[in-house]
Structure formats: structure tokens, C-alpha cells
Amino acid sequence: MDYVTIKYITKKPKLKNPILIEGLPGIGNVGKLAVEHLIDSIKAVKFAQLYSKDFPPQVFINPDGTIELVKNEFYYWKAKKKNQRDLILLTGDYQGLSSQGQYELVENILNIAEEFGSKEIYTLGGYGLGHEVENPKVLCATTDKSLVKPMKKFGAVFKKNEPGGGIVGASGLLLGLGQLRGLKGTCFMGETPVYLVDPKSAKAVLKILIKITNVEVDLSELENKAKEIEHIAHQLKEMENVSKDKSEELKYIG
Amino acid sequence: MDYVTIKYITKKPKLKNPILIEGLPGIGNVGKLAVEHLIDSIKAVKFAQLYSKDFPPQVFINPDGTIELVKNEFYYWKAKKKNQRDLILLTGDYQGLSSQGQYELVENILNIAEEFGSKEIYTLGGYGLGHEVENPKVLCATTDKSLVKPMKKFGAVFKKNEPGGGIVGASGLLLGLGQLRGLKGTCFMGETPVYLVDPKSAKAVLKILIKITNVEVDLSELENKAKEIEHIAHQLKEMENVSKDKSEELKYIG
Amino acid sequence: MDYVTIKYITKKPKLKNPILIEGLPGIGNVGKLAVEHLIDSIKAVKFAQLYSKDFPPQVFINPDGTIELVKNEFYYWKAKKKNQRDLILLTGDYQGLSSQGQYELVENILNIAEEFGSKEIYTLGGYGLGHEVENPKVLCATTDKSLVKPMKKFGAVFKKNEPGGGIVGASGLLLGLGQLRGLKGTCFMGETPVYLVDPKSAKAVLKILIKITNVEVDLSELENKAKEIEHIAHQLKEMENVSKDKSEELKYIG
Amino acid sequence: MDYVTIKYITKKPKLKNPILIEGLPGIGNVGKLAVEHLIDSIKAVKFAQLYSKDFPPQVFINPDGTIELVKNEFYYWKAKKKNQRDLILLTGDYQGLSSQGQYELVENILNIAEEFGSKEIYTLGGYGLGHEVENPKVLCATTDKSLVKPMKKFGAVFKKNEPGGGIVGASGLLLGLGQLRGLKGTCFMGETPVYLVDPKSAKAVLKILIKITNVEVDLSELENKAKEIEHIAHQLKEMENVSKDKSEELKYIG
């Protein structure tokens, strides 16, 4: 096995000018949730797995008792209508652990993208607010100035020099290293409180991506998941309040 | 010396379809205790040592004043009866320190296994409970669905998606990377409180392995060690209670 | 992309015996502030960008919504007068994260320097005092004993064996690895309290560099920045005092 | 520059069956103190410098204002009498920072040793006690059982399986990796309280090494340094006692 290894699990698909969409684990798991939902909805087909010596030395356990080495996964989907484009979708268990590992990972992802003729990349992630948000906005950054206006039309928001710390991880690096190869890329970052996985933010990101790709996606499952998470968040809050009250009671007693 | 170096200390043994059994240091040292006991019991022969630049830069001191570089060790054992199989046994001082080091280590172990014609791997480890357990169960995960049923027959337990965090380290990686090579592998994880080395858990794991390999192993020494550890655990607990009592006495005085 | 990659963004400039001046991020950002001010003042031309897999996996966001991979930047400036020399100026977002990354980075910078015929290097940085300083002195260290006397004439200060911990990072390594190649190098370290970026210290460093290079640089902007920073430092101090007073008041009440 | 680079600063010396003696920084700096004192006493000649990308990216400042990249240094000394042997002496600023860096460093040192025909290695270090010691003993470990008896005669002490944690760092690794090459090596570890650099322990180690090598070394300077350190240790202790007394006084007042 090389430092990064790609293993095809189907014949290499023939794709026409495909769009690469990335959603790896990150802030609020927004990108991963969004791409996984997209993959399920459009019934994309897994065609390759990526392994890296910079991923943790770990296997996960499937429900049937079998193991799987931690990995990233490539899916494809072929356009059904004239206003659609072929898609390559990327998700996975981990990003690289080290700086060098991240660069190697992204270089290999870009190699795959270019091998299948992709010149356009969308990376999905979260933008941590540190507080709750009713209607998460979707921040945007892009490799090319000419993409700013169209992305605004799709509902994405550009805030001057935001995020202030730039974009860290695969979502940023795919654009940065892609830019050096002449690829066009855009990153969508859904606002998220950070505390928990955030299907609501993932939905906000997907809504924009749907407008761009013209794929048909039922978002109701993400909405259900969002309600579940809200319920959990509510419960956590109550537990916190109860323990606060108790400790105050104790103060009165003590 | 390469990043990982194998050094043969005997002529390469001729083995027939051997089973690889791994027990490196880990949770409760369950795997290492089990494989070391197995090696001693069946009088397996050391044939190779493995060094890695990702092991600590360290030598250990033997009782006679000589040093030895930290390493992993390969032993072999030849089947004596028809219902037995040749064995390769692996134990050692350390696993790799870094992710990359773990991947390199395991790739080299698998190379050895394949060189001697091994297609079947058993990895042994502990499953940390965080509390004491009277009769440790042995959890199981495997590379192939077809292995689940026979392993259950041997007494191993499958719990849906357990361990939740997957299997980290050489025990998991040997299965994960082995699976990519088409090797069949099974991991046995003995339940253990984690606090101390756990010969009782090692015994539970070995009991299953004995049924699979049909080797004759006297487990009484492991039982004695288990009693010693229980004695030490008991003493530690008493010391804790005494210091608790004392601090409570002090509260009454103070 | 290699571990370190240089990307020319103009035709390679023809330079005559140029001086290399480095100012990467560091203590008080003194070096970076100084070189950036110099680049702006003399209208130096960017000709190459350097990327490294040991930089963080990160892009920064420009005011127009486009991204840029983190990098170092090379500028050149051609002498206008007889008493001037061609210059190569280096600044950037980061130094290497790891030891090896730092060595690789500096080796690549020296390769560029030598490719353009440079035999003389000035590296700029800060010397952390841990307290405020009215008139920051500029400490100096050099690759060659013959450079000590001239540097003193330019106003730099040599203190026996200072800094006691040596010079850590690119400013030190450019001299150390340059020395092994037979290049002459000098490091100027402006005294700085460390707490904040320090344009006053950068100005002190630049004043000496101006005498050496005979370039014309208006330092008024650095002076304005220094006043801003002093204002901020003053405000921070007041806030601290207020909170101290408050907590003392509370003590009287409580 | 390679990962590890050797730079000769004289013509390669012609040595006859030389002994390699290592004293790099470590516990109580015992090894480094001992070898540096030996180098000064016998007027050994520096012939090579070693640089590593796994050393910190750092230069030190000489008293004359010049810098030097951090490094290890090789010295040689030619036997003057029949009962003496040629010597290679190794000291330096640092050991490697990472495991891999340590292995690479030691492999390169052994390459040098073998290039000059050395088959015998002595490594010097400290053995941390955590408390003061009037007459530090010198613990010993060795690559060959046949060396135990002669080393005992020279005054070294073997304690069963001590040090329990083995020997970590270059002093251990030179023996461990040397052993794999068929070289004979012995490590002397002077007992030391650990708190401060320890010339007394260095002297104890050197006394044994002098018996082995039959070189003439005046140990009085080490004795003077030991007295200085004892004086400092005494002062530190008094300061500690004073502050303890004060805090007790305060308790009576408060």
C-alpha cells in the first residue's frame, strides 16, 4: 500500500465533464451529512475507496460483525436530464491526521477528479458560530472572482474576509491545490453552533447545491434528523438547568 | 536498516498453510499475555525479529546485563496431529508509535504471513469495560460474514456494531489491511477492566483459540497469574478504602 | 506537488548579485512587518510563490471572496542607483510546522537565492523581552566574524552569546544552512515586548537595513501603525486595571 | 542536505581499530560533560560535524557574534602509548527529536564508526535517582555477556534488569543497533539526582573509562565544577527553606 491508495471496486465509470462534490467529516459534520444524504437520495454508485497511512490505524465494525478499514469513498451519478451534469461524490470516515497527510490526500482526490475529466469542485463544510442559529446562512468562498456573482444568486453569502481564519482541512485544500491546477472550486459553509452534528445546516448547504446541480433530492429525512437533534439539544439544556437549580438549592441549604 | 526491518534468526521454516496469531501489547495486555502463554506452552520456535524506526529509540536490559533493541518477534510451531495446523505467532515489546508507523508495521507482518503461505489470521486483544468482570466474555469481529457463525460456535460473542469505536491498533489493522489482500481474519477481544494486566481475560481468549487450533495448552499458569493480579487488585482497593476512612476521620477531627 | 514547491508567476527575473532579505512570521511579527513594508515602499515585484506540505492545510479568504493557499512569496527589486543592489525579498503566511519542514523550507529558499546568484542574506526577526521598551535596540548575529564590525557601524548591537537560546526558525536556519553553503548572512532582531505585533521594532530593524541597502523607504506608515498598537496596548492595560479595581471593590463588599 | 548529513572539516583521519565513545545531552548531562572533558583533556581533534533535519531548526550564538547550526561533533585522538587505543569521540547539541530521527542519527553514527574500523563502542549517560547521592555508582549494560565480568572489574555495577525502563535515546540505540551489526558496546550510566547538570556523576563515569582506555586525564576541573554545582544546589535549597519558613510565618500571622 502506498501512502495514499485508491482501490476501484467497479470498472472505472465513463463520466462526462463531472462535478466533484466533497463532504468529509468536519465542523458539525455538515459536509458529510449533506453529501451522504445526496448519495442516498440520488442512488449514487460507489466506485472507489481511498486508504491513507495518515488515517488512524483503525477498522470499524459493521452491523453484521464484519470489519472495514477506515477510508474515504468515491461515488458517481450519471445525469438523467439535459440540465444536469455527471457527479463524483466524496465522503469518508476521516480527513488526514497531519498536515502532510492532508496535502497528500487532497492531491490524490484531485488526481481522481482530473482523471475523470472534472474541472469543477464543490466542497461542503460547517462555519462554527458558537451559538444557536434559527436559519443558518451558507457562507461561500471560491477560486475565481467570476464565480462570486452566480453563487450569490444561488443564495450563498459572501462576508468580507470571512471566515477570518480561512478554511482549514480538505474543503479548503481542495480549492487551494485545485486552483494551482486551474480547476474551479467553491466552498459552501453552513452556519452551525458546533456543539452537535447539524442536519439543519447540512440541509441549508444542500438546498444551494440542488439549485446548482438540478438534481432532485427529498430533504424531508434531513428535516427529521434536524428535529431529533433539536430534541436532544433541548434535553441537554434542561439537564443543565436542572443541575444548575440543584446546585443553587444546595447553596441555600448549605 | 529500513523503516521496518525483518531479521531471520533461524533458517526460514517450511510451513504448510499456517495460521497467523497476533498478540501485541494493548488494552490489559490481553493479547500479549495470551500469545506469550501459547508460545511457552507449545514450545514454539522464534525464527525472526522485526525492528521499526517507529518504535521508541530504546533497549531493554536482560537479567544477565545484556541489552536488546525493542522489537516484535515471530515464532513458528509445526502441527503434530491431523486436526492441527502450522502456526506463526507474533508478539513484541511495542506497536508503532504513529499512524504511518502502524500501517508500515502491519504491512510488513502481512508480507511475512503471505511469504509463508498464511491465509488466515487471528488477532487477540482486550475490550475495555472500565469495571470489573467475573467471567469475561470474548467479543469478536471478522473480515468475512461466513466466519461469524463458526466463531459463535467456538464461544465468541458478536454485539451489534461493538466495539463502537472500532478496533484501533495492530489487531484491527491486520484484519483491515489483510481484508484488502483477500486474507481471512478474526479478532478476539477479551473483556477487561483495563486497570491492570489481565491474565483472566487472556485465558478466556485462549480458550476459544484452543478450540480453533486444537493445540494442547495448560492454562493453569495463567490462572495462577490471574489470582496474583486479583490479590494485587484487592490490596489496592483496601489501601484506597483505608485512605478514604482516614480522610473521613480527619474530617470529624478537623 | 513536491514536499516544497516553487511556482513562478512571472518570467524568471535577471538579477545581478542580489541580496536576499527574509521576513517570515515570528516573535512580534517584526520580520514580516519590516519586509512587507519594504516591499510596499519600493514597489517590489512578486515573481514566485512557495508551497509546502508542512504548512497548515489551509486557505485564506481575500476581500473579494476568492481563496488562496497558504504560502511564502518571493519579490524582486532592481537597483536604481549605483550605491544600491538588486534585492530578493521573502515573506509569507507561515514557517514550517515541523523541524524537518523547516529544514526543507530553508533549503528551498537557499536554492532560489543561489539560482539568482545571491551570496548575501539578511534575516529579520524579533527579540522577545517580556516587557515594554521605549527605544528597541536591534540585536545582531552573523555567519562571519568579518561582518561584526560593519554591522555595529550600521547601528546593530552584539551582546555576548545573546540570544541565549540561539535563533530558532527560518531566520536562524537561513544563516546556519547558508553558512554551510559558503553564503554570508546576518540576522537582525528588534527588541519587542512579544505581547502584540510590533511595528516600532520593525521600524528599528528597517532603519538599519536601509543604511545597508541604500533604498529609499518612507517609514511614516510604520510609525502610524506603531501608534495604533500603542493605543491598543494602552486600552488593554486600562481594561486590566479596571477589572483589578473591580475585583478589589468586590473584596471590600464581600 | 540529506536527512542526516556528515561534513568533514579535516582530511579523513587514519585510525587503527578505534574505540567510539559517545556523550550526547541526556539525564544530568552526564555523558556530554564526561566526553567534553575527555576531549579537552586529551586534546582530541574535531574532524567531522553531523547535521540532521530532526534536530531543532536552530543556530547558537558564539561569543564573537557568529552563529553555528546545531549539530553533533566527531573528534579523534591517536594512541600515544602501547597500552592505548585510537579514539573517536562524539558529543553534540542535541539528540534526534523523533523516534525515526533517533534511529537515523544512530545509523549514521555507526556508519562513521564502521568506516574508521571501529568495532567497540562506549556510550555514556546518567541514571536518574530522584534524590541526592554522595558517591554515585556507575551502572552498566552491554551487548555481550562476555563483557560483564571485565566491566565489573573496572568498577561498573550490574543490577538485575536495571534500569527497569531500559535505556532510552542514543546511548541505548547505539548499543541496540550496533549489536545488530555485530559491534560490541557498553553503556555506563552515572547515578545522578537529575535536578541539575552533574559533573560529579560525569567524573565517576570517566574514572571507569580512563581505566579502560589508559588515557591520562586530569579530573580536577570536573571536581571544581562539581563543587560549583553543589554550591548552587545548596543555595537553591536554602532559598526553598526560607520561602517555606516565610509561608509558615504567614500562617501564624494570618
mmCIF file with all atom_site columns, N, CA, C and O in Angstrom, chain B residues 126-146:
data_model
loop_
_atom_site.group_PDB
_atom_site.id
_atom_site.type_symbol
_atom_site.label_atom_id
_atom_site.label_alt_id
_atom_site.label_comp_id
_atom_site.label_asym_id
_atom_site.label_entity_id
_atom_site.label_seq_id
_atom_site.pdbx_PDB_ins_code
_atom_site.Cartn_x
_atom_site.Cartn_y
_atom_site.Cartn_z
_atom_site.occupancy
_atom_site.B_iso_or_equiv
_atom_site.pdbx_formal_charge
_atom_site.auth_seq_id
_atom_site.auth_comp_id
_atom_site.auth_asym_id
_atom_site.auth_atom_id
_atom_site.pdbx_PDB_model_num
ATOM 1  N N  . GLY B 1 126 ? -7.808  -6.838  24.067 1.00 0.00 ? 126 GLY B N  1
ATOM 2  C CA . GLY B 1 126 ? -8.738  -6.627  25.171 1.00 0.00 ? 126 GLY B CA 1
ATOM 3  C C  . GLY B 1 126 ? -9.852  -5.675  24.768 1.00 0.00 ? 126 GLY B C  1
ATOM 4  O O  . GLY B 1 126 ? -9.697  -4.872  23.853 1.00 0.00 ? 126 GLY B O  1
ATOM 5  N N  . TYR B 1 127 ? -10.975 -5.796  25.466 1.00 0.00 ? 127 TYR B N  1
ATOM 6  C CA . TYR B 1 127 ? -12.102 -4.903  25.253 1.00 0.00 ? 127 TYR B CA 1
ATOM 7  C C  . TYR B 1 127 ? -12.382 -4.228  26.589 1.00 0.00 ? 127 TYR B C  1
ATOM 8  O O  . TYR B 1 127 ? -12.858 -4.863  27.529 1.00 0.00 ? 127 TYR B O  1
ATOM 9  N N  . GLY B 1 128 ? -12.033 -2.960  26.699 1.00 0.00 ? 128 GLY B N  1
ATOM 10 C CA . GLY B 1 128 ? -12.069 -2.263  27.976 1.00 0.00 ? 128 GLY B CA 1
ATOM 11 C C  . GLY B 1 128 ? -13.476 -1.966  28.455 1.00 0.00 ? 128 GLY B C  1
ATOM 12 O O  . GLY B 1 128 ? -14.259 -1.349  27.743 1.00 0.00 ? 128 GLY B O  1
ATOM 13 N N  . LEU B 1 129 ? -13.799 -2.429  29.678 1.00 0.00 ? 129 LEU B N  1
ATOM 14 C CA . LEU B 1 129 ? -15.130 -2.208  30.240 1.00 0.00 ? 129 LEU B CA 1
ATOM 15 C C  . LEU B 1 129 ? -15.138 -1.025  31.213 1.00 0.00 ? 129 LEU B C  1
ATOM 16 O O  . LEU B 1 129 ? -16.140 -0.343  31.357 1.00 0.00 ? 129 LEU B O  1
ATOM 17 N N  . GLY B 1 130 ? -14.012 -0.814  31.884 1.00 0.00 ? 130 GLY B N  1
ATOM 18 C CA . GLY B 1 130 ? -13.983 0.242   32.895 1.00 0.00 ? 130 GLY B CA 1
ATOM 19 C C  . GLY B 1 130 ? -14.533 -0.230  34.233 1.00 0.00 ? 130 GLY B C  1
ATOM 20 O O  . GLY B 1 130 ? -14.625 0.540   35.186 1.00 0.00 ? 130 GLY B O  1
ATOM 21 N N  . HIS B 1 131 ? -14.934 -1.492  34.328 1.00 0.00 ? 131 HIS B N  1
ATOM 22 C CA . HIS B 1 131 ? -15.367 -2.040  35.619 1.00 0.00 ? 131 HIS B CA 1
ATOM 23 C C  . HIS B 1 131 ? -14.968 -3.516  35.661 1.00 0.00 ? 131 HIS B C  1
ATOM 24 O O  . HIS B 1 131 ? -14.696 -4.133  34.623 1.00 0.00 ? 131 HIS B O  1
ATOM 25 N N  . GLU B 1 132 ? -14.967 -4.102  36.868 1.00 0.00 ? 132 GLU B N  1
ATOM 26 C CA . GLU B 1 132 ? -14.561 -5.494  36.993 1.00 0.00 ? 132 GLU B CA 1
ATOM 27 C C  . GLU B 1 132 ? -15.574 -6.438  36.358 1.00 0.00 ? 132 GLU B C  1
ATOM 28 O O  . GLU B 1 132 ? -16.735 -6.080  36.170 1.00 0.00 ? 132 GLU B O  1
ATOM 29 N N  . VAL B 1 133 ? -15.115 -7.624  36.001 1.00 0.00 ? 133 VAL B N  1
ATOM 30 C CA . VAL B 1 133 ? -15.993 -8.595  35.368 1.00 0.00 ? 133 VAL B CA 1
ATOM 31 C C  . VAL B 1 133 ? -15.616 -9.990  35.880 1.00 0.00 ? 133 VAL B C  1
ATOM 32 O O  . VAL B 1 133 ? -14.422 -10.346 35.907 1.00 0.00 ? 133 VAL B O  1
ATOM 33 N N  . GLU B 1 134 ? -16.604 -10.728 36.341 1.00 0.00 ? 134 GLU B N  1
ATOM 34 C CA . GLU B 1 134 ? -16.342 -12.057 36.906 1.00 0.00 ? 134 GLU B CA 1
ATOM 35 C C  . GLU B 1 134 ? -15.916 -13.026 35.805 1.00 0.00 ? 134 GLU B C  1
ATOM 36 O O  . GLU B 1 134 ? -14.835 -13.618 35.867 1.00 0.00 ? 134 GLU B O  1
ATOM 37 N N  . ASN B 1 135 ? -16.753 -13.153 34.803 1.00 0.00 ? 135 ASN B N  1
ATOM 38 C CA . ASN B 1 135 ? -16.468 -14.073 33.698 1.00 0.00 ? 135 ASN B CA 1
ATOM 39 C C  . ASN B 1 135 ? -16.387 -13.312 32.384 1.00 0.00 ? 135 ASN B C  1
ATOM 40 O O  . ASN B 1 135 ? -17.393 -13.097 31.723 1.00 0.00 ? 135 ASN B O  1
ATOM 41 N N  . PRO B 1 136 ? -15.176 -12.894 32.025 1.00 0.00 ? 136 PRO B N  1
ATOM 42 C CA . PRO B 1 136 ? -15.051 -12.057 30.830 1.00 0.00 ? 136 PRO B CA 1
ATOM 43 C C  . PRO B 1 136 ? -15.538 -12.796 29.586 1.00 0.00 ? 136 PRO B C  1
ATOM 44 O O  . PRO B 1 136 ? -15.125 -13.924 29.321 1.00 0.00 ? 136 PRO B O  1
ATOM 45 N N  . LYS B 1 137 ? -16.407 -12.154 28.839 1.00 0.00 ? 137 LYS B N  1
ATOM 46 C CA . LYS B 1 137 ? -16.803 -12.648 27.526 1.00 0.00 ? 137 LYS B CA 1
ATOM 47 C C  . LYS B 1 137 ? -15.723 -12.275 26.511 1.00 0.00 ? 137 LYS B C  1
ATOM 48 O O  . LYS B 1 137 ? -14.870 -11.436 26.762 1.00 0.00 ? 137 LYS B O  1
ATOM 49 N N  . VAL B 1 138 ? -15.799 -12.933 25.374 1.00 0.00 ? 138 VAL B N  1
ATOM 50 C CA . VAL B 1 138 ? -14.844 -12.639 24.305 1.00 0.00 ? 138 VAL B CA 1
ATOM 51 C C  . VAL B 1 138 ? -15.605 -12.109 23.096 1.00 0.00 ? 138 VAL B C  1
ATOM 52 O O  . VAL B 1 138 ? -16.310 -12.856 22.416 1.00 0.00 ? 138 VAL B O  1
ATOM 53 N N  . LEU B 1 139 ? -15.452 -10.800 22.848 1.00 0.00 ? 139 LEU B N  1
ATOM 54 C CA . LEU B 1 139 ? -16.084 -10.185 21.683 1.00 0.00 ? 139 LEU B CA 1
ATOM 55 C C  . LEU B 1 139 ? -15.330 -10.566 20.425 1.00 0.00 ? 139 LEU B C  1
ATOM 56 O O  . LEU B 1 139 ? -14.133 -10.867 20.464 1.00 0.00 ? 139 LEU B O  1
ATOM 57 N N  . CYS B 1 140 ? -16.016 -10.470 19.306 1.00 0.00 ? 140 CYS B N  1
ATOM 58 C CA . CYS B 1 140 ? -15.421 -10.945 18.063 1.00 0.00 ? 140 CYS B CA 1
ATOM 59 C C  . CYS B 1 140 ? -15.812 -10.031 16.917 1.00 0.00 ? 140 CYS B C  1
ATOM 60 O O  . CYS B 1 140 ? -16.900 -9.449  16.893 1.00 0.00 ? 140 CYS B O  1
ATOM 61 N N  . ALA B 1 141 ? -14.901 -9.875  15.958 1.00 0.00 ? 141 ALA B N  1
ATOM 62 C CA . ALA B 1 141 ? -15.196 -9.197  14.696 1.00 0.00 ? 141 ALA B CA 1
ATOM 63 C C  . ALA B 1 141 ? -14.364 -9.898  13.643 1.00 0.00 ? 141 ALA B C  1
ATOM 64 O O  . ALA B 1 141 ? -13.315 -10.485 13.961 1.00 0.00 ? 141 ALA B O  1
ATOM 65 N N  . THR B 1 142 ? -14.797 -9.863  12.408 1.00 0.00 ? 142 THR B N  1
ATOM 66 C CA . THR B 1 142 ? -14.143 -10.700 11.412 1.00 0.00 ? 142 THR B CA 1
ATOM 67 C C  . THR B 1 142 ? -14.173 -10.050 10.032 1.00 0.00 ? 142 THR B C  1
ATOM 68 O O  . THR B 1 142 ? -14.949 -9.117  9.789  1.00 0.00 ? 142 THR B O  1
ATOM 69 N N  . THR B 1 143 ? -13.330 -10.539 9.151  1.00 0.00 ? 143 THR B N  1
ATOM 70 C CA . THR B 1 143 ? -13.270 -9.958  7.804  1.00 0.00 ? 143 THR B CA 1
ATOM 71 C C  . THR B 1 143 ? -14.385 -10.474 6.899  1.00 0.00 ? 143 THR B C  1
ATOM 72 O O  . THR B 1 143 ? -14.723 -9.835  5.909  1.00 0.00 ? 143 THR B O  1
ATOM 73 N N  . ASP B 1 144 ? -14.954 -11.641 7.232  1.00 0.00 ? 144 ASP B N  1
ATOM 74 C CA . ASP B 1 144 ? -15.899 -12.294 6.320  1.00 0.00 ? 144 ASP B CA 1
ATOM 75 C C  . ASP B 1 144 ? -17.162 -12.735 7.048  1.00 0.00 ? 144 ASP B C  1
ATOM 76 O O  . ASP B 1 144 ? -17.085 -13.359 8.106  1.00 0.00 ? 144 ASP B O  1
ATOM 77 N N  . LYS B 1 145 ? -18.289 -12.448 6.445  1.00 0.00 ? 145 LYS B N  1
ATOM 78 C CA . LYS B 1 145 ? -19.571 -12.788 7.072  1.00 0.00 ? 145 LYS B CA 1
ATOM 79 C C  . LYS B 1 145 ? -19.665 -14.280 7.358  1.00 0.00 ? 145 LYS B C  1
ATOM 80 O O  . LYS B 1 145 ? -20.259 -14.701 8.347  1.00 0.00 ? 145 LYS B O  1
ATOM 81 N N  . SER B 1 146 ? -19.039 -15.091 6.465  1.00 0.00 ? 146 SER B N  1
ATOM 82 C CA . SER B 1 146 ? -19.130 -16.547 6.620  1.00 0.00 ? 146 SER B CA 1
ATOM 83 C C  . SER B 1 146 ? -18.424 -17.044 7.889  1.00 0.00 ? 146 SER B C  1
ATOM 84 O O  . SER B 1 146 ? -18.602 -18.185 8.299  1.00 0.00 ? 146 SER B O  1
#
